[in-house]
Structure formats: structure tokens, C-alpha cells
């Protein structure tokens, strides 16, 4: 049985670009990594990068992706130990692990095309060449807090916000509201106002269920989640600077 250093837990990280693996001879092979952690990561995953850490002899950094979400952990050459958690440089106070996660928080152009098919409605400057995708839940409090930020930013920067309804099971009425918005062909203003109706048409249910399936497929697990036209991902309440990075 592998020995695990309990420095942290494996968690889902707000998605998926195709990045070539970087393998060092001082580190375990990709196949050995897959075999070693398959019981720790029950979902299907892809090894994106393996490299030795220059400043810490004997320690290798591994980046894998579960759907759209990058996971960074550390191991030794023989893959006897796995260390999961934040590696922080005391000299400059940098969170090395988080920075590496951000580098891999990007999706492919193929997924962007797939997201276009799942858009339920749009806001901001509709038809603009600049756009982002917003995964949102009608009853998510963090989504509500993000709405004025996104609205102001999109109008000022001329960005189309393509909304994908993603009702979470922790919000009992969110699915019904999402289906009603689709069935009644409502948009951003109705969504903001908490619109709901008894119209639970089959097409609407299928549409929302397809959104949920897509989210599960790519490891999108929370709201709000933003995906930019450049493929970058931001999970959680954004600042305008965070949103700017999605269209650069």
C-alpha cells in the first residue's frame, strides 16, 4: 500500500488545454504515476506534466487533469510517497502549487465550441467578437453577488456573456427555475429577478440535464464558473481584473 503524507487532501479545482507532458528522468514515468494514484483519484484523469523541482532535490511535481480541473501534487522518484497540498516559497511568499494550477486552468477550442451549443441566453453586448461563458445557478448567492460585477464589466468592455444554467442539487428550486427560463424563452433580466413558472416542458428538462452532464464530464462543480474566449477558467466571485484575463 502506498504511503501518503497527509499534508492535504485531493480536491476538485475550479477546466483542459492540450499541454505536452514534460518528463524528467529523475521522476517516475507517466504509466507509473497513473498506476500509483488511480485509487486516490477515482475519476478518469490525464497526466499533463511531470518535472523535478530544482530547489527541492528528490521531489517531483505532477500535474494531472480531471476533466477541466488541474490537480497538482508531489512525489518521489520511486513513487513511494504522494504529497498533496500547497507548496509555498517562504522567500517570496509565493504559492507555487496554486500558480501551477492557474497555468493549467484552460480549456480547448473544441470545448469552447461545445459550450456554444449549451448557451441558454446571453447578456452584455450580444453579438460582440469578445465573449465569455458563465455557468450559473439561479439560487446561488455567490452568483447573485457576481451579477452586478459581470454586468458592469461586460457593458464597459463590450463583451457578450453567454449564460449556461447549472442548477446545483443544494438549491432545491434551482432546477425548476432553470427549466422554466428555457421553456418560457426568458433571458438575463428574468434570470436576475428569480423567474419561475409551472412550465416544465420536456425540451427544457433535457436542455438543463445536458448542461449538468457536460459539467460532470469536464469536472465543473461550482457556480459561478467563468470560461473565457481564450479558454481560461475562473471559478468563484470575480473581480474585473479576473474577467479581463478571460478575453486577453
XYZ file of C-alpha atoms in Angstrom:
248
model
C 0.000 0.000 0.000
C 1.292 3.425 -0.903
C 2.254 5.680 1.979
C 0.577 9.046 1.804
C 1.810 12.138 3.574
C -1.321 13.752 4.960
C -0.318 17.325 4.265
C -3.583 17.973 2.461
C -6.446 16.346 0.625
C -7.095 15.767 -3.035
C -9.808 18.233 -4.025
C -11.539 19.427 -7.191
C -10.093 22.580 -8.635
C -12.405 25.265 -10.413
C -11.216 23.252 -16.676
C -8.450 21.398 -20.151
C -5.971 22.657 -22.830
C -3.757 20.106 -24.535
C -0.378 20.610 -22.891
C 2.576 18.385 -23.731
C 3.927 16.293 -20.873
C 7.293 17.340 -19.537
C 9.053 14.278 -18.150
C 12.317 14.223 -16.229
C 14.476 11.126 -15.851
C 14.668 11.925 -12.143
C 10.904 11.390 -11.869
C 8.558 8.418 -12.239
C 7.139 7.620 -15.663
C 3.646 8.628 -16.675
C 2.497 4.999 -16.538
C 3.882 4.586 -13.019
C 2.060 7.736 -11.896
C -1.228 6.531 -13.400
C -0.904 3.194 -11.634
C 0.216 4.769 -8.368
C -2.618 7.240 -7.876
C -5.516 5.542 -9.636
C -7.012 4.560 -6.270
C -6.624 8.102 -4.945
C -8.300 9.723 -7.967
C -11.383 7.626 -8.794
C -12.309 9.707 -11.862
C -10.622 9.396 -15.233
C -7.606 11.690 -15.405
C -4.787 12.687 -17.740
C -1.168 13.310 -16.766
C -0.266 16.749 -18.143
C 3.194 17.397 -16.721
C 5.917 15.651 -14.704
C 9.059 17.521 -13.691
C 11.702 17.558 -10.980
C 11.713 20.553 -8.645
C 15.087 22.265 -8.950
C 15.027 23.760 -5.463
C 13.926 20.562 -3.696
C 16.144 17.607 -4.640
C 14.304 14.301 -4.916
C 10.832 15.857 -5.206
C 8.854 15.777 -8.440
C 5.870 17.902 -9.372
C 2.985 16.158 -11.137
C 0.058 17.902 -12.832
C -2.984 15.858 -13.793
C -6.366 16.924 -15.086
C -9.713 15.546 -14.033
C -11.883 16.885 -16.797
C -11.220 20.600 -16.864
C -9.723 20.761 -13.402
C -5.947 20.647 -12.817
C -4.609 18.889 -9.744
C -1.008 19.414 -8.619
C 0.754 17.028 -6.260
C 4.280 15.908 -5.480
C 6.036 12.558 -5.359
C 9.469 10.943 -5.139
C 11.355 9.225 -7.956
C 10.162 5.762 -6.966
C 6.553 6.827 -6.437
C 6.578 5.582 -2.841
C 5.016 8.726 -1.418
C 2.452 11.262 -2.583
C 2.269 14.732 -1.093
C -0.908 16.739 -1.741
C -1.259 20.334 -0.606
C 0.089 23.829 -1.154
C 3.828 24.234 -1.652
C 4.731 27.765 -0.548
C 8.030 29.552 -1.036
C 8.891 31.326 2.219
C 11.407 33.587 0.475
C 8.836 35.375 -1.686
C 5.581 34.048 -0.146
C 4.515 32.527 -3.476
C 2.018 29.685 -3.520
C 3.834 27.536 -6.082
C 1.059 24.953 -6.237
C -1.674 27.484 -6.912
C 0.364 29.231 -9.594
C 0.859 25.936 -11.407
C -2.847 25.178 -11.171
C -3.624 28.529 -12.759
C -1.270 27.774 -15.644
C -3.294 24.675 -16.491
C -6.721 26.236 -15.888
C -7.529 26.398 -19.576
C -9.870 24.560 -21.924
C -9.517 23.539 -25.554
C -11.128 25.225 -28.543
C -13.201 22.075 -29.035
C -14.817 22.566 -25.634
C -15.489 26.239 -26.398
C -17.417 25.152 -29.492
C -19.337 22.651 -27.386
C -20.184 25.347 -24.835
C -21.706 27.477 -27.582
C -24.331 24.760 -28.132
C -25.193 24.792 -24.424
C -25.725 28.550 -24.076
C -29.238 29.255 -22.730
C -29.252 33.029 -23.269
C -26.838 35.934 -23.459
C -26.353 39.349 -21.896
C -23.947 42.263 -22.260
C -23.028 43.238 -25.818
C -24.730 40.392 -27.667
C -23.048 39.624 -30.979
C -19.672 41.002 -29.903
C -16.464 39.329 -31.045
C -15.461 39.288 -27.366
C -17.279 36.775 -25.196
C -17.180 34.658 -22.046
C -19.252 31.766 -20.760
C -20.914 31.929 -17.354
C -22.048 28.771 -15.582
C -24.600 29.917 -13.041
C -27.293 28.714 -10.651
C -30.456 30.848 -10.221
C -30.316 30.419 -6.433
C -26.550 30.649 -5.883
C -25.724 33.568 -3.529
C -22.234 33.991 -4.995
C -23.770 34.154 -8.467
C -26.060 36.943 -7.270
C -23.079 38.854 -5.889
C -21.252 38.447 -9.197
C -24.132 39.714 -11.369
C -23.545 43.490 -10.979
C -19.788 42.997 -11.407
C -20.232 40.995 -14.610
C -22.947 43.275 -15.966
C -20.937 46.468 -15.443
C -17.752 44.924 -16.838
C -19.455 43.421 -19.906
C -21.165 46.695 -20.809
C -17.986 48.742 -20.370
C -15.746 46.289 -22.258
C -18.264 45.345 -24.936
C -18.347 41.652 -24.047
C -21.082 39.112 -24.694
C -21.838 36.942 -21.651
C -23.125 33.551 -22.737
C -25.072 32.036 -19.866
C -25.259 28.301 -19.173
C -27.738 27.377 -16.463
C -26.228 24.961 -13.955
C -28.633 24.270 -11.063
C -26.874 22.682 -8.107
C -28.615 19.983 -6.029
C -28.060 22.015 -2.834
C -30.630 24.530 -4.180
C -33.954 22.597 -4.415
C -35.789 25.106 -6.645
C -32.894 25.898 -8.967
C -33.646 23.109 -11.452
C -37.311 24.133 -11.756
C -36.325 27.770 -12.271
C -33.724 26.837 -14.873
C -36.174 24.703 -16.841
C -38.805 27.473 -16.709
C -36.314 30.029 -18.058
C -35.597 27.761 -21.031
C -39.189 26.694 -21.662
C -40.539 30.250 -21.474
C -37.622 31.606 -23.529
C -36.610 34.104 -20.856
C -33.260 35.847 -20.504
C -30.876 37.747 -18.278
C -33.347 40.149 -16.663
C -35.791 37.381 -15.750
C -32.957 35.216 -14.518
C -31.766 38.022 -12.213
C -35.256 38.550 -10.843
C -35.628 34.870 -9.853
C -38.139 33.984 -12.554
C -40.007 30.705 -12.234
C -43.150 29.139 -13.674
C -45.017 25.849 -13.873
C -43.846 25.376 -17.439
C -41.592 22.337 -17.099
C -41.525 21.303 -20.748
C -39.592 18.183 -21.772
C -37.264 20.132 -24.069
C -36.362 22.414 -21.185
C -35.660 19.496 -18.867
C -33.484 17.815 -21.489
C -31.588 21.061 -22.062
C -30.760 21.561 -18.381
C -29.916 17.890 -17.913
C -27.493 18.144 -20.839
C -25.845 21.124 -19.101
C -25.455 19.045 -15.947
C -23.967 16.139 -17.905
C -21.473 18.435 -19.620
C -20.429 19.932 -16.284
C -19.866 16.471 -14.816
C -17.898 15.393 -17.883
C -15.455 18.278 -17.560
C -15.293 18.500 -13.777
C -17.153 21.797 -13.387
C -18.616 21.527 -9.912
C -19.467 25.003 -8.626
C -21.011 28.324 -9.517
C -20.250 30.858 -10.720
C -17.653 29.449 -13.105
C -16.391 31.598 -15.963
C -14.704 30.348 -19.134
C -13.156 32.935 -21.422
C -12.888 33.120 -25.184
C -9.187 32.329 -24.706
C -10.045 29.132 -22.812
C -9.037 30.407 -19.376
C -11.178 29.496 -16.387
C -12.088 31.463 -13.287
C -14.118 29.823 -10.530
C -15.915 31.855 -7.880
C -16.710 35.518 -7.320
C -14.643 37.531 -9.831
C -13.028 40.940 -9.878
C -12.964 42.985 -13.069
C -9.286 42.100 -13.356
C -10.176 38.397 -13.222
C -12.682 38.917 -16.025
C -10.180 40.901 -18.098
C -7.898 37.860 -18.160
C -10.646 35.841 -19.872
C -10.624 37.971 -23.029
C -6.910 38.752 -23.359
